[in-house]
C-alpha positions as a Markdown table, in Angstrom:
| # | Residue | x | y | z |
|---|---|---|---|---|
| 1 | Met | 34.1 | 121.7 | 129.7 |
| 2 | Arg | 35.1 | 124.5 | 132.0 |
| 3 | Pro | 36.9 | 122.1 | 134.5 |
| 4 | Ser | 38.7 | 120.6 | 131.5 |
| 5 | Cys | 39.7 | 124.1 | 130.2 |
| 6 | Arg | 40.9 | 125.1 | 133.7 |
| 7 | Leu | 43.0 | 121.9 | 134.0 |
| 8 | Leu | 44.5 | 122.4 | 130.5 |
| 9 | Leu | 45.4 | 126.0 | 131.3 |
| 10 | Ser | 46.8 | 125.1 | 134.7 |
| 11 | Ser | 49.0 | 122.3 | 132.9 |
| 12 | Leu | 50.4 | 124.8 | 130.3 |
| 13 | Ala | 51.2 | 127.2 | 133.0 |
| 14 | Leu | 53.1 | 124.6 | 135.0 |
| 15 | Cys | 55.0 | 123.5 | 131.9 |
| 16 | Ala | 55.9 | 127.1 | 131.1 |
| 17 | Ala | 57.0 | 127.7 | 134.7 |
| 18 | Ser | 59.2 | 124.5 | 134.6 |
| 19 | Val | 61.1 | 125.5 | 131.4 |
| 20 | Pro | 63.7 | 127.7 | 133.2 |
| 21 | Val | 64.2 | 125.2 | 135.8 |
| 22 | Met | 64.7 | 122.3 | 133.3 |
| 23 | Ser | 67.1 | 124.3 | 131.2 |
| 24 | Ala | 69.1 | 125.3 | 134.2 |
| 25 | Phe | 69.8 | 121.5 | 134.9 |
| 26 | Ala | 70.1 | 120.5 | 131.2 |
| 27 | Asp | 73.5 | 119.4 | 130.0 |
| 28 | Pro | 75.7 | 122.0 | 128.1 |
| 29 | Ala | 76.4 | 121.3 | 124.4 |
| 30 | Pro | 79.2 | 118.6 | 124.1 |
| 31 | Val | 81.7 | 121.2 | 122.8 |
| 32 | Ile | 81.0 | 123.4 | 125.8 |
| 33 | Ala | 81.2 | 120.4 | 128.2 |
| 34 | Val | 84.7 | 119.5 | 127.2 |
| 35 | Asn | 85.9 | 122.9 | 128.2 |
| 36 | Arg | 84.5 | 122.4 | 131.8 |
| 37 | Glu | 86.8 | 119.7 | 133.1 |
| 38 | Ile | 89.7 | 119.0 | 135.2 |
| 39 | Gly | 91.7 | 115.9 | 134.3 |
| 40 | Leu | 94.8 | 113.9 | 134.9 |
| 41 | Ser | 96.8 | 112.1 | 132.2 |
| 42 | Met | 99.9 | 109.9 | 131.9 |
| 43 | Thr | 102.3 | 111.2 | 129.3 |
| 44 | Gly | 105.2 | 110.0 | 127.1 |
| 45 | Thr | 107.3 | 112.8 | 125.7 |
| 46 | Phe | 109.8 | 112.2 | 122.8 |
| 47 | Arg | 112.3 | 115.1 | 122.2 |
| 48 | Asn | 115.1 | 115.7 | 120.0 |
| 49 | Ser | 117.5 | 118.6 | 120.5 |
| 50 | Val | 120.5 | 119.5 | 118.3 |
| 51 | Ser | 123.1 | 122.2 | 118.7 |
| 52 | Gly | 126.2 | 123.1 | 116.7 |
| 53 | Tyr | 129.1 | 125.5 | 117.2 |
| 54 | Asn | 131.9 | 126.3 | 114.6 |
| 55 | Ser | 134.8 | 128.8 | 115.0 |
| 56 | His | 137.8 | 130.1 | 113.1 |
| 57 | Met | 140.7 | 132.1 | 114.2 |
| 58 | Thr | 143.7 | 133.6 | 112.3 |
| 59 | Glu | 146.6 | 135.3 | 114.0 |
| 60 | Gln | 149.6 | 136.8 | 112.2 |
| 61 | Asp | 152.8 | 138.3 | 113.4 |
| 62 | Thr | 154.1 | 140.6 | 110.7 |
| 63 | Ser | 157.2 | 141.9 | 112.5 |
| 64 | Ser | 160.7 | 141.3 | 111.0 |
| 65 | His | 161.5 | 138.9 | 113.9 |
| 66 | Ser | 159.3 | 135.9 | 113.3 |
| 67 | Gly | 156.6 | 136.5 | 110.9 |
| 68 | Phe | 154.5 | 133.4 | 111.8 |
| 69 | Thr | 150.9 | 132.8 | 110.9 |
| 70 | Glu | 148.5 | 130.6 | 113.0 |
| 71 | Glu | 145.2 | 129.4 | 111.8 |
| 72 | Ser | 142.9 | 127.3 | 113.9 |
| 73 | Ala | 139.4 | 126.1 | 113.8 |
| 74 | Ser | 137.0 | 124.0 | 116.0 |
| 75 | Ser | 133.6 | 122.4 | 115.6 |
| 76 | Ser | 131.3 | 120.9 | 118.1 |
| 77 | Arg | 127.9 | 119.0 | 117.9 |
| 78 | Tyr | 125.5 | 118.0 | 120.7 |
| 79 | Arg | 122.4 | 116.0 | 120.5 |
| 80 | Thr | 119.8 | 114.5 | 122.9 |
| 81 | Ile | 117.0 | 112.3 | 121.7 |
| 82 | Gly | 114.6 | 109.9 | 123.4 |
| 83 | Trp | 111.4 | 109.3 | 125.5 |
| 84 | Thr | 110.7 | 110.3 | 129.0 |
| 85 | Pro | 107.5 | 109.3 | 131.1 |
| 86 | Gly | 105.5 | 111.9 | 133.1 |
| 87 | Phe | 102.0 | 113.1 | 133.8 |
| 88 | Gln | 100.0 | 116.3 | 133.2 |
| 89 | Val | 97.1 | 118.1 | 134.9 |
| 90 | Asp | 94.5 | 120.2 | 133.0 |
| 91 | Ala | 91.7 | 122.4 | 134.2 |
| 92 | Ser | 89.5 | 124.5 | 132.1 |
| 93 | Ile | 86.3 | 126.4 | 132.4 |
| 94 | Met | 83.8 | 128.1 | 130.2 |
| 95 | Phe | 81.1 | 130.5 | 131.5 |
| 96 | Asn | 79.1 | 133.5 | 130.8 |
| 97 | Ala | 79.8 | 136.9 | 132.4 |
| 98 | Phe | 79.6 | 140.6 | 131.7 |
| 99 | Gly | 77.1 | 140.1 | 129.0 |
| 100 | Met | 79.4 | 137.8 | 127.0 |
| 101 | Glu | 79.0 | 134.1 | 126.4 |
| 102 | Asn | 81.6 | 131.3 | 126.5 |
| 103 | Leu | 84.5 | 133.1 | 128.3 |
| 104 | Tyr | 87.2 | 130.6 | 128.5 |
| 105 | Gly | 90.1 | 130.0 | 131.1 |
| 106 | Ala | 92.5 | 127.1 | 131.5 |
| 107 | Leu | 95.5 | 126.0 | 133.5 |
| 108 | His | 98.0 | 123.2 | 132.5 |
| 109 | Phe | 100.9 | 121.7 | 134.3 |
| 110 | Ser | 103.1 | 118.8 | 133.1 |
| 111 | Leu | 106.1 | 117.0 | 134.3 |
| 112 | Glu | 108.5 | 114.7 | 132.6 |
| 113 | Asp | 111.3 | 112.7 | 134.3 |
| 114 | Gly | 113.6 | 110.1 | 132.8 |
| 115 | Gln | 116.6 | 109.5 | 130.6 |
| 116 | Arg | 117.6 | 110.4 | 127.1 |
| 117 | Asn | 120.5 | 109.4 | 124.9 |
| 118 | Tyr | 123.1 | 112.0 | 124.1 |
| 119 | Lys | 126.0 | 112.2 | 121.8 |
| 120 | Ser | 128.6 | 114.8 | 121.5 |
| 121 | Arg | 131.6 | 115.5 | 119.2 |
| 122 | Tyr | 134.3 | 118.0 | 119.3 |
| 123 | Arg | 137.1 | 118.6 | 116.7 |
| 124 | Ala | 140.0 | 121.2 | 116.7 |
| 125 | Tyr | 142.6 | 121.9 | 113.9 |
| 126 | Ser | 145.6 | 124.1 | 113.8 |
| 127 | Asn | 148.5 | 124.6 | 111.4 |
| 128 | Leu | 150.9 | 124.6 | 114.4 |
| 129 | Ser | 149.8 | 121.5 | 116.1 |
| 130 | Ala | 148.3 | 118.0 | 115.4 |
| 131 | Pro | 144.5 | 117.8 | 115.0 |
| 132 | Tyr | 142.5 | 117.0 | 118.2 |
| 133 | Gly | 139.1 | 115.7 | 118.9 |
| 134 | Phe | 136.9 | 113.5 | 121.0 |
| 135 | Ser | 133.4 | 111.9 | 121.0 |
| 136 | Ala | 131.2 | 110.9 | 123.9 |
| 137 | Gly | 127.7 | 109.3 | 124.3 |
| 138 | Gly | 125.3 | 107.5 | 126.6 |
| 139 | Asn | 122.2 | 108.0 | 128.6 |
| 140 | Asp | 121.7 | 110.9 | 131.0 |
| 141 | Ser | 118.9 | 112.3 | 133.2 |
| 142 | Ser | 116.4 | 114.5 | 131.5 |
| 143 | Asn | 113.5 | 116.2 | 133.3 |
| 144 | Gly | 111.3 | 119.4 | 133.0 |
| 145 | Thr | 108.0 | 121.1 | 133.8 |
| 146 | Asp | 105.6 | 123.1 | 131.7 |
| 147 | Asn | 103.3 | 125.6 | 133.4 |
| 148 | Arg | 100.9 | 127.7 | 131.5 |
| 149 | Gly | 97.7 | 129.5 | 131.5 |
| 150 | Glu | 95.1 | 130.5 | 128.8 |
| 151 | Ile | 92.2 | 133.0 | 128.6 |
| 152 | Gly | 89.9 | 133.5 | 125.6 |
| 153 | Lys | 86.5 | 133.5 | 124.1 |
| 154 | Gly | 84.6 | 130.6 | 122.4 |
| 155 | Phe | 82.3 | 131.0 | 119.3 |
| 156 | Leu | 79.6 | 128.4 | 118.6 |
| 157 | Leu | 79.0 | 127.5 | 115.1 |
| 158 | Leu | 77.4 | 124.8 | 113.0 |
| 159 | Ser | 74.3 | 124.4 | 115.1 |
| 160 | Asn | 76.3 | 124.4 | 118.4 |
| 161 | Ser | 78.4 | 121.4 | 117.1 |
| 162 | Phe | 81.6 | 123.3 | 116.4 |
| 163 | Leu | 83.4 | 125.7 | 118.9 |
| 164 | Leu | 86.2 | 128.1 | 117.8 |
| 165 | Thr | 88.2 | 129.6 | 120.7 |
| 166 | Pro | 91.0 | 132.1 | 120.2 |
| 167 | Phe | 93.0 | 132.6 | 123.3 |
| 168 | Ile | 96.1 | 134.3 | 124.7 |
| 169 | Gln | 98.6 | 132.3 | 126.7 |
| 170 | Gly | 101.6 | 132.7 | 129.1 |
| 171 | Gly | 103.8 | 130.4 | 131.2 |
| 172 | Tyr | 107.0 | 129.2 | 132.5 |
| 173 | Thr | 109.0 | 126.2 | 131.6 |
| 174 | Thr | 112.0 | 124.4 | 133.1 |
| 175 | Ser | 114.3 | 121.7 | 132.2 |
| 176 | Ser | 117.5 | 119.9 | 133.5 |
| 177 | Ser | 121.0 | 120.9 | 132.5 |
| 178 | Asn | 121.5 | 117.4 | 131.1 |
| 179 | Gly | 118.2 | 117.4 | 129.2 |
| 180 | Asp | 116.9 | 119.8 | 126.7 |
| 181 | Phe | 118.6 | 123.1 | 126.1 |
| 182 | Gly | 117.2 | 126.4 | 125.0 |
| 183 | Tyr | 113.5 | 125.8 | 125.7 |
| 184 | Gly | 114.2 | 125.3 | 129.2 |
| 185 | Tyr | 116.5 | 126.2 | 132.1 |
| 186 | Gly | 113.6 | 128.3 | 133.6 |
| 187 | Leu | 112.3 | 130.5 | 130.8 |
| 188 | Tyr | 109.1 | 132.6 | 130.5 |
| 189 | Phe | 107.0 | 132.7 | 127.2 |
| 190 | Ala | 103.9 | 134.5 | 126.0 |
| 191 | Gly | 101.7 | 134.3 | 122.9 |
| 192 | Ala | 98.5 | 133.5 | 121.4 |
| 193 | Gly | 96.6 | 130.5 | 119.8 |
| 194 | Leu | 93.4 | 128.9 | 118.6 |
| 195 | Lys | 91.4 | 126.0 | 119.9 |
| 196 | Thr | 88.8 | 124.0 | 118.0 |
| 197 | Asp | 86.3 | 121.5 | 119.3 |
| 198 | Tyr | 84.0 | 119.5 | 116.9 |
| 199 | Ala | 81.2 | 117.1 | 118.2 |
| 200 | Leu | 81.0 | 114.0 | 116.0 |
| 201 | Thr | 78.3 | 112.6 | 118.4 |
| 202 | Ser | 76.9 | 113.7 | 121.8 |
| 203 | Arg | 79.6 | 111.7 | 123.4 |
| 204 | Leu | 82.6 | 112.1 | 121.2 |
| 205 | Val | 84.4 | 115.4 | 120.6 |
| 206 | Leu | 87.4 | 116.0 | 118.3 |
| 207 | Arg | 89.9 | 118.6 | 119.6 |
| 208 | Gly | 92.6 | 120.6 | 118.0 |
| 209 | Arg | 94.9 | 123.3 | 119.2 |
| 210 | Phe | 97.4 | 125.6 | 117.3 |
| 211 | Gly | 99.7 | 128.0 | 119.4 |
| 212 | Trp | 102.5 | 130.5 | 119.0 |
| 213 | Ala | 104.7 | 132.0 | 121.7 |
| 214 | Glu | 107.8 | 134.0 | 122.1 |
| 215 | Val | 110.4 | 132.4 | 124.4 |
| 216 | Leu | 112.1 | 135.2 | 126.3 |
| 217 | Asn | 115.8 | 134.6 | 126.6 |
| 218 | Ser | 116.2 | 131.7 | 124.3 |
| 219 | Gly | 119.1 | 130.2 | 126.2 |
| 220 | Ile | 121.3 | 128.7 | 123.6 |
| 221 | Ser | 121.4 | 131.9 | 121.5 |
| 222 | Tyr | 124.4 | 134.0 | 122.4 |
| 223 | Asn | 122.7 | 137.3 | 121.6 |
| 224 | Lys | 119.9 | 136.2 | 124.0 |
| 225 | Gln | 117.1 | 137.2 | 121.6 |
| 226 | Pro | 113.5 | 135.9 | 121.9 |
| 227 | Arg | 112.7 | 133.0 | 119.6 |
| 228 | Pro | 109.4 | 131.7 | 118.4 |
| 229 | Leu | 107.7 | 128.6 | 119.7 |
| 230 | Trp | 105.2 | 126.7 | 117.5 |
| 231 | Glu | 102.8 | 124.2 | 118.8 |
| 232 | Gly | 100.0 | 122.0 | 117.4 |
| 233 | Gly | 97.9 | 119.2 | 118.9 |
| 234 | Leu | 95.1 | 116.8 | 118.2 |
| 235 | Gly | 93.0 | 114.9 | 120.6 |
| 236 | Val | 89.6 | 113.3 | 121.5 |
| 237 | Asp | 87.3 | 113.4 | 124.4 |
| 238 | Cys | 84.8 | 110.7 | 125.0 |
| 239 | Arg | 82.1 | 111.0 | 127.5 |
| 240 | Met | 81.9 | 107.7 | 129.4 |
| 241 | Thr | 79.3 | 108.7 | 132.0 |
| 242 | Arg | 77.4 | 112.1 | 132.6 |
| 243 | Arg | 80.5 | 113.3 | 134.4 |
| 244 | Leu | 83.4 | 111.1 | 133.6 |
| 245 | His | 85.3 | 111.5 | 130.4 |
| 246 | Leu | 88.2 | 109.6 | 128.7 |
| 247 | Thr | 90.8 | 111.9 | 127.1 |
| 248 | Ala | 93.7 | 111.1 | 124.6 |
| 249 | Gly | 95.9 | 113.0 | 122.2 |
| 250 | Gly | 99.2 | 114.2 | 121.0 |
| 251 | Asp | 101.0 | 117.6 | 121.1 |
| 252 | Tyr | 103.9 | 118.7 | 118.8 |
| 253 | Ser | 106.2 | 121.6 | 119.6 |
| 254 | Tyr | 109.1 | 123.2 | 117.6 |
| 255 | Ile | 111.7 | 126.0 | 118.3 |
| 256 | Ser | 114.7 | 127.0 | 116.2 |
| 257 | Tyr | 117.3 | 129.1 | 117.7 |
| 258 | Gly | 118.5 | 130.4 | 114.2 |
| 259 | Arg | 122.2 | 131.0 | 113.3 |
| 260 | Asn | 124.0 | 133.4 | 115.5 |
| 261 | Arg | 127.2 | 134.9 | 114.1 |
| 262 | Asn | 130.1 | 136.7 | 115.9 |
| 263 | Ala | 133.1 | 138.3 | 114.4 |
| 264 | Glu | 136.1 | 140.2 | 115.7 |
| 265 | Thr | 139.1 | 141.8 | 113.8 |
| 266 | Ser | 142.0 | 143.7 | 114.9 |
| 267 | Met | 144.9 | 145.2 | 113.0 |
| 268 | Gly | 148.3 | 146.5 | 114.5 |
| 269 | Leu | 151.7 | 147.5 | 113.1 |
| 270 | Glu | 153.2 | 144.1 | 114.0 |
| 271 | His | 150.2 | 142.0 | 114.7 |
| 272 | Ser | 146.7 | 141.1 | 113.1 |
| 273 | Tyr | 144.0 | 139.0 | 114.5 |
| 274 | Ser | 140.6 | 137.8 | 113.2 |
| 275 | Tyr | 138.0 | 135.5 | 114.9 |
| 276 | Ser | 134.5 | 134.5 | 113.8 |
| 277 | Asp | 132.0 | 131.8 | 115.1 |
| 278 | Ile | 128.5 | 130.5 | 114.2 |
| 279 | Ser | 126.2 | 128.7 | 116.5 |
| 280 | Ser | 122.8 | 127.1 | 115.7 |
| 281 | Gly | 120.3 | 124.9 | 117.4 |
| 282 | Leu | 116.7 | 123.4 | 117.4 |
| 283 | Thr | 114.4 | 121.4 | 119.5 |
| 284 | Asn | 111.3 | 119.5 | 118.6 |
| 285 | Gly | 109.1 | 117.2 | 120.6 |
| 286 | Leu | 106.0 | 115.0 | 120.6 |
| 287 | Lys | 104.0 | 114.4 | 123.7 |
| 288 | Leu | 101.4 | 111.7 | 123.8 |
| 289 | His | 98.8 | 111.6 | 126.7 |
| 290 | Ala | 95.8 | 109.6 | 127.9 |
| 291 | Gly | 93.8 | 109.9 | 131.0 |
| 292 | Leu | 90.5 | 110.8 | 132.7 |
| 293 | Ala | 88.7 | 114.0 | 133.2 |
| 294 | Trp | 85.6 | 115.0 | 135.4 |
| 295 | Gln | 83.1 | 117.5 | 134.0 |
| 296 | Phe | 81.8 | 120.1 | 136.4 |
């Protein structure tokens, strides 16, 4: 029996020694694995941008020579709408360091380039001249990039099948002068958000993202004040092989530039003048993407 006992003890010792080695090579939880990827996707981006401007002016000569009064007003509207193709590159990592688990970092770059439809309208009215106006429309070039980074920390829940990751974000976005206005022209933004990953199976993970950021120098706003940018997205990550994943999803963004008001008034002994204007605008967009990612 002694040889048998010795053999049994030796086998147990070998198994115990091999546990750390096996765990080192074991695959991470699916919700962790999808945050250790680098991927390339094709994209299609629908964007709708609308702006408006209205002004009113009153000028009065109160001298005894003429006594005329001039009133004038103008209004303009501009809109771009349509789809543009493009691509995006995503890289993310989740690791343990400094005594903390599931630290998160990510980089994102996307480019869109194509044509969108635009429509513009201008109208002017005055009591001293005939009304004037024109309209225009057609297709014009529209392109832009989105460059951003995220850092955060993940929290595993529900027996490691659900991952909640709050993060902070910052980046730089550009767009062409003929395309989207406001959220573009080369602007910086900074904010925070929340990511969620839920493993339906060991191969299929549902992904969600909600973000907020302040766009610094909001472009179309005459007062140049920061404006909030809201984002939301849903996606799926399907493991095809041990390393190769299929990814797909959609992301929505919205920014409103508010209503900016300006007013001027001057009074003199023989002349009075008043002027006011209101500008407003918004941009919303939907980006659909599908591609492949490599888990490392």
